[in-house]
Coordinates of N, CA, C and O in Angstrom, one line a residue:
M27 N -9.5 121.4 -51.7 CA -9.7 120.5 -51.6 C -10.4 119.8 -50.8 O -10.5 120.2 -49.8
K28 N -10.4 118.7 -51.2 CA -11.8 117.7 -51.0 C -11.1 116.6 -50.5 O -10.6 115.6 -50.1
K29 N -12.1 116.2 -49.1 CA -11.7 114.8 -48.1 C -12.6 113.9 -48.7 O -13.6 114.8 -48.5
E30 N -12.7 113.3 -48.5 CA -13.8 112.2 -48.6 C -13.3 110.9 -46.8 O -12.6 110.7 -46.1
N31 N -14.6 110.9 -46.7 CA -13.9 109.7 -45.5 C -14.6 108.0 -45.9 O -15.4 108.1 -46.9
N32 N -15.3 107.6 -44.6 CA -15.1 105.9 -45.2 C -16.6 106.0 -46.2 O -17.0 104.7 -46.1
S33 N -17.2 106.7 -44.9 CA -19.1 106.5 -45.6 C -19.0 107.5 -47.2 O -20.2 106.8 -47.3
N34 N -18.4 107.4 -47.8 CA -18.7 108.1 -49.6 C -19.3 109.6 -49.4 O -19.9 109.2 -50.5
T35 N -18.6 110.2 -48.7 CA -19.3 111.2 -48.5 C -18.2 112.1 -47.9 O -17.0 111.9 -47.5
E36 N -18.7 113.7 -49.2 CA -17.8 114.4 -49.3 C -17.3 115.4 -47.9 O -18.2 116.3 -47.8
V37 N -16.6 115.7 -47.4 CA -16.2 116.9 -46.9 C -15.2 118.3 -47.0 O -14.1 117.7 -47.1
L38 N -16.2 119.1 -46.8 CA -15.1 119.8 -46.9 C -14.4 120.3 -46.2 O -14.4 120.4 -44.9
P39 N -13.1 121.4 -46.5 CA -12.2 121.4 -45.1 C -12.3 122.9 -43.4 O -13.7 123.1 -44.8
D40 N -12.3 122.5 -43.3 CA -12.6 123.4 -41.9 C -12.3 124.6 -42.6 O -10.8 124.9 -43.7
T41 N -12.6 125.7 -42.3 CA -12.3 127.2 -43.4 C -11.5 128.1 -41.7 O -13.0 128.0 -40.7
K42 N -11.2 129.3 -41.6 CA -11.0 129.0 -40.4 C -12.0 130.8 -40.2 O -12.2 131.3 -39.5
E43 N -11.5 131.4 -41.9 CA -12.6 132.9 -41.9 C -14.3 132.3 -42.1 O -14.4 131.7 -43.4
Q44 N -15.5 132.8 -41.7 CA -16.4 132.7 -42.6 C -16.8 134.0 -42.5 O -17.0 135.2 -42.8
K45 N -17.7 133.7 -43.9 CA -18.3 134.8 -44.7 C -19.2 135.1 -43.9 O -20.1 135.1 -43.2
R46 N -19.6 136.9 -43.3 CA -20.3 137.2 -42.9 C -21.7 137.4 -43.8 O -21.0 138.9 -44.5
T47 N -23.2 137.7 -44.1 CA -23.7 138.5 -44.8 C -24.4 138.8 -43.7 O -25.5 139.0 -43.1
E48 N -24.5 140.4 -44.4 CA -25.3 140.9 -44.3 C -26.7 142.0 -44.2 O -27.1 141.3 -45.7
I49 N -27.2 141.3 -43.0 CA -27.8 142.1 -43.5 C -29.1 143.6 -43.7 O -28.6 144.1 -42.4
P50 N -29.5 144.3 -44.4 CA -29.9 145.9 -45.0 C -30.7 145.2 -43.7 O -31.4 145.3 -43.3
D51 N -31.2 147.6 -43.6 CA -31.8 148.3 -42.5 C -33.1 148.2 -43.1 O -32.8 147.9 -44.5
K52 N -33.6 147.7 -42.6 CA -35.5 148.3 -43.3 C -35.7 149.0 -43.3 O -35.1 149.8 -43.0
P53 N -36.1 149.7 -44.3 CA -36.4 151.1 -44.5 C -37.1 151.9 -43.7 O -38.1 151.8 -42.5
K54 N -36.0 153.4 -43.9 CA -36.9 154.3 -42.0 C -37.7 155.2 -43.5 O -38.7 155.3 -44.3
G55 N -38.5 155.3 -42.9 CA -39.4 156.8 -42.4 C -41.0 156.5 -42.2 O -41.7 155.7 -41.4
K56 N -42.3 156.6 -42.9 CA -43.3 155.9 -42.9 C -43.5 154.8 -43.0 O -44.3 154.8 -41.7
R57 N -43.1 154.0 -43.7 CA -43.3 152.0 -43.4 C -43.2 152.2 -42.0 O -43.4 151.3 -41.4
K58 N -41.5 152.5 -41.8 CA -41.5 152.2 -40.5 C -42.4 152.0 -38.8 O -42.7 151.8 -37.7
V59 N -43.0 153.6 -39.2 CA -43.6 154.0 -38.2 C -45.1 153.5 -38.7 O -45.6 153.2 -36.6
N60 N -45.5 152.4 -39.4 CA -46.7 152.4 -40.1 C -46.8 150.8 -38.8 O -47.4 150.3 -38.2
E61 N -45.8 150.1 -39.0 CA -45.6 149.1 -38.4 C -45.1 149.1 -37.0 O -46.8 148.1 -36.0
F62 N -45.1 150.6 -36.4 CA -44.8 150.3 -34.6 C -46.2 150.8 -34.9 O -46.4 150.1 -33.2
E63 N -46.5 151.8 -35.3 CA -48.0 151.8 -35.2 C -49.2 150.1 -35.2 O -49.8 150.5 -34.0
A64 N -48.7 149.6 -36.4 CA -49.5 148.3 -36.1 C -48.8 147.6 -34.3 O -49.8 146.5 -34.2
I65 N -48.3 147.2 -34.2 CA -47.6 146.4 -32.9 C -47.8 147.0 -31.8 O -48.9 146.5 -30.8
A66 N -48.1 148.8 -31.7 CA -48.6 149.0 -30.9 C -50.3 149.0 -30.3 O -50.6 148.9 -29.0
Q67 N -51.3 149.0 -31.4 CA -52.5 148.1 -31.5 C -53.1 147.1 -31.4 O -53.5 146.8 -30.6
R68 N -52.0 146.6 -31.3 CA -51.7 145.1 -31.1 C -51.6 144.2 -29.8 O -52.6 144.5 -28.4
Y69 N -51.0 145.5 -28.8 CA -50.6 145.7 -27.1 C -51.8 146.0 -27.2 O -52.2 146.0 -25.3
A70 N -52.2 147.4 -27.8 CA -53.6 147.7 -26.9 C -54.6 147.3 -26.4 O -55.5 147.5 -25.5
K71 N -54.1 146.5 -27.3 CA -56.0 145.3 -27.3 C -55.5 145.0 -26.2 O -56.8 144.2 -24.9
S72 N -54.0 144.2 -25.1 CA -53.5 143.4 -23.9 C -54.3 144.9 -23.0 O -54.3 144.5 -21.9
Y73 N -53.6 145.9 -23.9 CA -53.5 147.1 -22.9 C -54.1 148.2 -22.9 O -54.0 149.0 -23.0
P74 N -56.4 147.8 -22.8 CA -56.8 148.8 -23.1 C -56.5 150.0 -22.4 O -56.8 151.1 -23.0
K75 N -56.2 150.7 -21.3 CA -55.9 151.5 -20.4 C -54.4 152.1 -20.5 O -54.1 153.5 -20.0
N76 N -53.6 151.7 -21.2 CA -52.5 152.4 -21.4 C -52.9 152.6 -22.5 O -53.4 152.2 -24.0
K77 N -52.3 154.3 -23.1 CA -52.6 155.1 -23.9 C -51.2 155.4 -25.2 O -51.5 156.2 -26.1
V78 N -50.0 155.4 -23.7 CA -48.3 155.4 -24.9 C -47.6 154.4 -24.6 O -47.4 153.8 -23.5
F79 N -47.2 153.8 -25.7 CA -46.2 152.9 -26.3 C -44.7 153.7 -26.3 O -45.1 154.3 -28.2
Y80 N -43.8 153.1 -26.4 CA -42.8 152.6 -26.3 C -42.1 151.8 -27.4 O -41.8 150.9 -26.5
I81 N -41.5 152.2 -28.1 CA -41.3 150.7 -29.2 C -39.7 151.1 -29.7 O -39.1 151.9 -29.9
T82 N -38.6 150.3 -28.8 CA -37.7 150.4 -29.1 C -37.6 149.5 -30.7 O -38.0 149.5 -31.3
S83 N -35.6 149.8 -31.1 CA -36.0 149.2 -32.9 C -35.4 148.2 -33.1 O -35.6 147.3 -33.9
D84 N -35.8 148.0 -31.7 CA -35.7 145.8 -32.1 C -37.3 145.7 -31.6 O -37.1 143.8 -31.4
R85 N -37.9 146.6 -32.2 CA -39.1 146.0 -31.3 C -39.7 145.5 -30.3 O -40.6 145.4 -30.2
Q86 N -38.9 146.0 -29.4 CA -39.3 145.7 -27.8 C -40.6 147.0 -27.0 O -40.6 147.9 -27.7
V87 N -41.6 146.6 -27.3 CA -42.4 147.5 -26.3 C -42.7 147.3 -25.1 O -42.3 146.9 -23.7
F88 N -42.8 149.3 -24.4 CA -42.6 149.3 -23.1 C -44.2 150.2 -23.1 O -44.3 150.9 -23.9
L89 N -44.8 150.2 -21.8 CA -46.0 150.8 -21.7 C -45.6 152.4 -21.6 O -44.2 152.5 -20.8
S90 N -46.6 153.0 -21.0 CA -46.4 154.3 -20.4 C -45.3 154.6 -19.7 O -45.1 155.4 -19.6
D91 N -45.9 153.8 -18.1 CA -44.7 154.2 -17.0 C -43.3 153.9 -17.0 O -43.0 153.5 -16.5
N92 N -43.1 153.6 -18.6 CA -41.5 152.9 -17.8 C -41.0 153.6 -19.5 O -40.2 153.0 -20.4
K93 N -41.0 154.4 -19.6 CA -40.6 155.0 -20.2 C -39.2 155.0 -20.3 O -37.7 155.1 -21.8
C94 N -38.0 155.8 -19.4 CA -37.2 155.0 -18.4 C -36.2 153.8 -19.0 O -35.2 153.4 -19.7
L95 N -37.1 153.0 -19.1 CA -36.4 151.2 -19.2 C -36.7 151.4 -20.7 O -35.1 150.3 -21.2
A96 N -37.0 152.2 -21.6 CA -36.9 151.5 -22.5 C -35.9 152.5 -23.6 O -35.0 151.9 -24.9
E97 N -35.2 153.8 -22.9 CA -34.0 154.3 -23.2 C -32.9 153.5 -22.9 O -31.6 154.2 -23.8
M98 N -33.3 153.3 -21.7 CA -32.3 152.7 -21.2 C -31.9 151.4 -22.6 O -30.1 150.8 -22.4
H99 N -32.6 150.2 -22.6 CA -32.7 149.6 -23.1 C -32.0 149.8 -24.9 O -31.6 149.1 -25.7
Q100 N -33.1 151.1 -25.0 CA -32.1 151.1 -26.7 C -30.7 151.5 -26.8 O -30.2 151.5 -27.4
R101 N -29.9 151.9 -25.7 CA -28.5 152.8 -24.9 C -27.9 151.6 -25.5 O -26.9 151.8 -26.1
T102 N -28.4 150.8 -25.1 CA -27.6 149.2 -24.9 C -27.6 148.5 -26.9 O -26.7 147.6 -27.0
I103 N -28.1 149.1 -27.2 CA -28.4 148.5 -28.8 C -27.6 149.1 -29.5 O -27.1 148.5 -30.9
G104 N -27.2 150.4 -29.6 CA -26.4 151.5 -29.8 C -26.8 151.7 -30.9 O -25.9 152.9 -31.4
T105 N -28.1 151.4 -31.7 CA -28.3 152.4 -32.8 C -29.5 152.9 -32.8 O -30.6 151.3 -32.5
G106 N -30.1 153.6 -33.9 CA -31.7 154.0 -33.6 C -32.8 154.5 -32.6 O -30.9 154.9 -31.9
E107 N -33.6 154.8 -32.1 CA -34.5 155.5 -31.2 C -35.3 154.7 -30.7 O -35.7 154.0 -31.4
V108 N -35.9 154.9 -29.8 CA -37.3 154.8 -29.2 C -38.7 155.5 -29.8 O -38.6 157.0 -30.0
V109 N -39.5 155.2 -30.2 CA -40.2 155.4 -30.9 C -41.2 155.8 -30.3 O -41.7 154.2 -29.5
T110 N -41.9 156.7 -30.1 CA -43.7 156.9 -29.5 C -44.9 156.5 -30.7 O -44.8 157.8 -31.0
I111 N -45.3 155.5 -29.5 CA -46.2 155.7 -30.2 C -48.1 156.4 -29.1 O -48.8 155.2 -29.0
K112 N -48.9 156.8 -29.9 CA -50.4 157.1 -28.7 C -51.1 156.7 -29.6 O -51.4 157.0 -30.6
I113 N -52.7 156.6 -28.8 CA -53.3 155.3 -28.7 C -54.8 155.9 -28.8 O -54.7 156.4 -27.5
D114 N -55.1 156.3 -29.1 CA -56.3 157.3 -28.5 C -57.4 156.6 -28.6 O -57.8 155.0 -28.7

């Protein structure tokens, strides 16, 4: 049932249930690793002395001294794993 207000515009009724759109996970495998390598390459430009980067599944980047922080952050996400990228 549609309602009309005084300004001649239609107002849809309030619904208590909202549809939730599921967002599919990004493909796993080589493409994901390449994406993380690209992220690490960008960070390497800002941190040239850092040779190891830890990237969580939500793409948060941690430097080589912060592996424990990366693992703790990943646990708060609930799914996925920390990816280790070494820059030559």
